[in-house]
Each structure stands twice: as structure tokens, then as C-alpha cells.
Amino acid sequence: VQLVQSGAEVKSPGSSVKVSCQASGGTFSSHPVSWVRQAPGGGLETLGRIISSINIVDYAQRFQGRVTLTVDQSATTAYMELSRLRFEDTAVYFCARERGGASVALASWGQGTRITVSS
Amino acid sequence: DIQMTQSPSSLSASVGDRVTLTCQASKDIKKHLNWYQQISGKAPKLLIYDASNLEIGVPSRFSGSGSGTHFTLTISSLQPEDFATYFCQQYEGLPTFGGGTKVEIK
């Protein structure tokens, strides 16, 4: 499966951003999707994980109330919306689909979407 | 949250060297541990899942071991394409990553 994400964006502090992740050659119906970000020069940080088949979403505590993960009805496009943006939200945001089965391993990744928060 | 600590944060090695990277969990995560390789800020690539299972298409020079709180990733003979940053990820709770180990050319 290939995951293709939407393009880079520059946003103002306090605004929101919505990033899409489209799957080809597969769906998200039986494969949970995680959203992971990487600040410049930094490590990997999970924002949350969505299991669309059973409508379960799990958010990292530090993003609770600011991030919303969804998957469309066809289970081919996943979305991550981050609100009340801060300068420190500047990062590359990745979607990733799990390999399936009991493992929560992220086997397929999007190319990343650069979000810059700037005034 | 479960904290993951990787060591060393960076290392220098030569082609052909055997290298071992370590990942320590702040609590027992059984074998719920994956390893990824990231080259120059590109999307990470899954190498090892469930502590010791080699992902399809990954060269056999990569191996993983461990359970509980202590895990290792070993590259048996370092190749030029292996110079990268390696991250471990636990999934006992919401998945979290270690800080990474950067493998550089000596």
C-alpha cells in the first residue's frame, strides 16, 4: 500500500491545519493508522492512533483537545486536524498504517507533510 | 506514558563493523517493541517488529532481541546504506518512540 499526504502548509499561531493521507493499493479498514510528527532536528512523537473499523481513537495526552483523527467512509483517506497552533507545532507530520495482525508496527508511511507555524 | 531511552545517542563505525544499539523501557513492555530506520529525514522504515521479527524485505544482517525492559538491535556487518538514525517504538500503551541513535561513518 502507498500513502500520499497533502502538501506543505504555513499557518498562523492560533489557527488550525488539516492534513490528509490517501491510501492506494489498500485501505485503512482493517489497519489502524497512527500520526507521528518530527520537529526540526528532533525525534518521533505520536499524536494519536485511529482504528476506523471499530471507531476507536486514542490520543496522546499532551495533544488531547487539540488533535482530531478521522478516516472517511471509504476507508481510503485518513485525516489529522490540529487546532490552536503554536510555534512549537512546526514539524513534519507523517501518517503510517500498521502492518496488521496483533502487532502495532508501522509498516507503510506517507511521505510527510511539513507544517510551519509562523507569524 | 512509557518512556523509551536509547543508547548511545550516536556512534561512529566502519563498513563491515558489527554494531549493537540499545533501547530501555521505563516499565515492562513484554515484546511490544519495534525498530525503525530513518535516513536524512525521510519517512522511517520498519525493520523489526515484536522485538525480534524481521520485516519482509529487510536484510538478514539486521536482528533484534530482548523482552521486558531491555532490547537490542544488531547490525552484523554494517553496509554503506545503513548509516542512518534508528528509533525504537513501544506499543504496550499508546505507541511512543525512543530518542534515536545516529549511526555515522567513522
Short mmCIF file of C-alpha atoms in Angstrom, two decimals, chain A residues 44-46 58 60-61, chain B residues 1-6 23-33 68-71 88-99:
data_model
loop_
_atom_site.label_atom_id
_atom_site.label_comp_id
_atom_site.label_asym_id
_atom_site.label_seq_id
_atom_site.Cartn_x
_atom_site.Cartn_y
_atom_site.Cartn_z
CA LEU A 44 9.49 10.98 16.52
CA GLU A 45 6.37 11.79 18.53
CA THR A 46 3.00 10.04 18.28
CA ASP A 58 -6.52 7.10 21.11
CA ALA A 60 -1.50 11.24 23.22
CA GLN A 61 -2.27 13.08 26.43
CA ASP B 1 3.40 7.41 29.40
CA ILE B 2 6.04 4.75 28.93
CA GLN B 3 9.48 6.32 28.40
CA MET B 4 11.93 4.79 25.96
CA THR B 5 15.64 5.50 26.31
CA GLN B 6 18.06 4.69 23.51
CA CYS B 23 16.62 0.54 23.93
CA GLN B 24 15.38 0.58 27.53
CA ALA B 25 11.73 0.86 28.57
CA SER B 26 10.55 2.54 31.80
CA LYS B 27 8.28 -0.44 32.54
CA ASP B 28 7.73 -3.98 31.34
CA ILE B 29 6.54 -3.92 27.72
CA LYS B 30 6.87 -7.68 27.11
CA LYS B 31 7.92 -7.94 23.44
CA HIS B 32 5.88 -4.95 22.25
CA LEU B 33 8.83 -3.24 20.64
CA GLY B 68 10.56 -6.80 29.28
CA THR B 69 12.55 -3.58 29.58
CA HIS B 70 15.79 -4.21 27.68
CA PHE B 71 16.08 -4.56 23.90
CA CYS B 88 12.72 2.02 18.84
CA GLN B 89 8.96 2.21 19.48
CA GLN B 90 6.94 0.57 22.24
CA TYR B 91 3.27 -0.28 21.96
CA GLU B 92 2.39 -1.61 25.38
CA GLY B 93 0.47 1.65 25.80
CA LEU B 94 -0.09 4.37 23.19
CA PRO B 95 2.97 3.98 20.98
CA THR B 96 5.97 6.10 21.92
CA PHE B 97 9.45 6.31 20.43
CA GLY B 98 12.92 6.45 21.84
CA GLY B 99 15.11 9.45 21.12
#
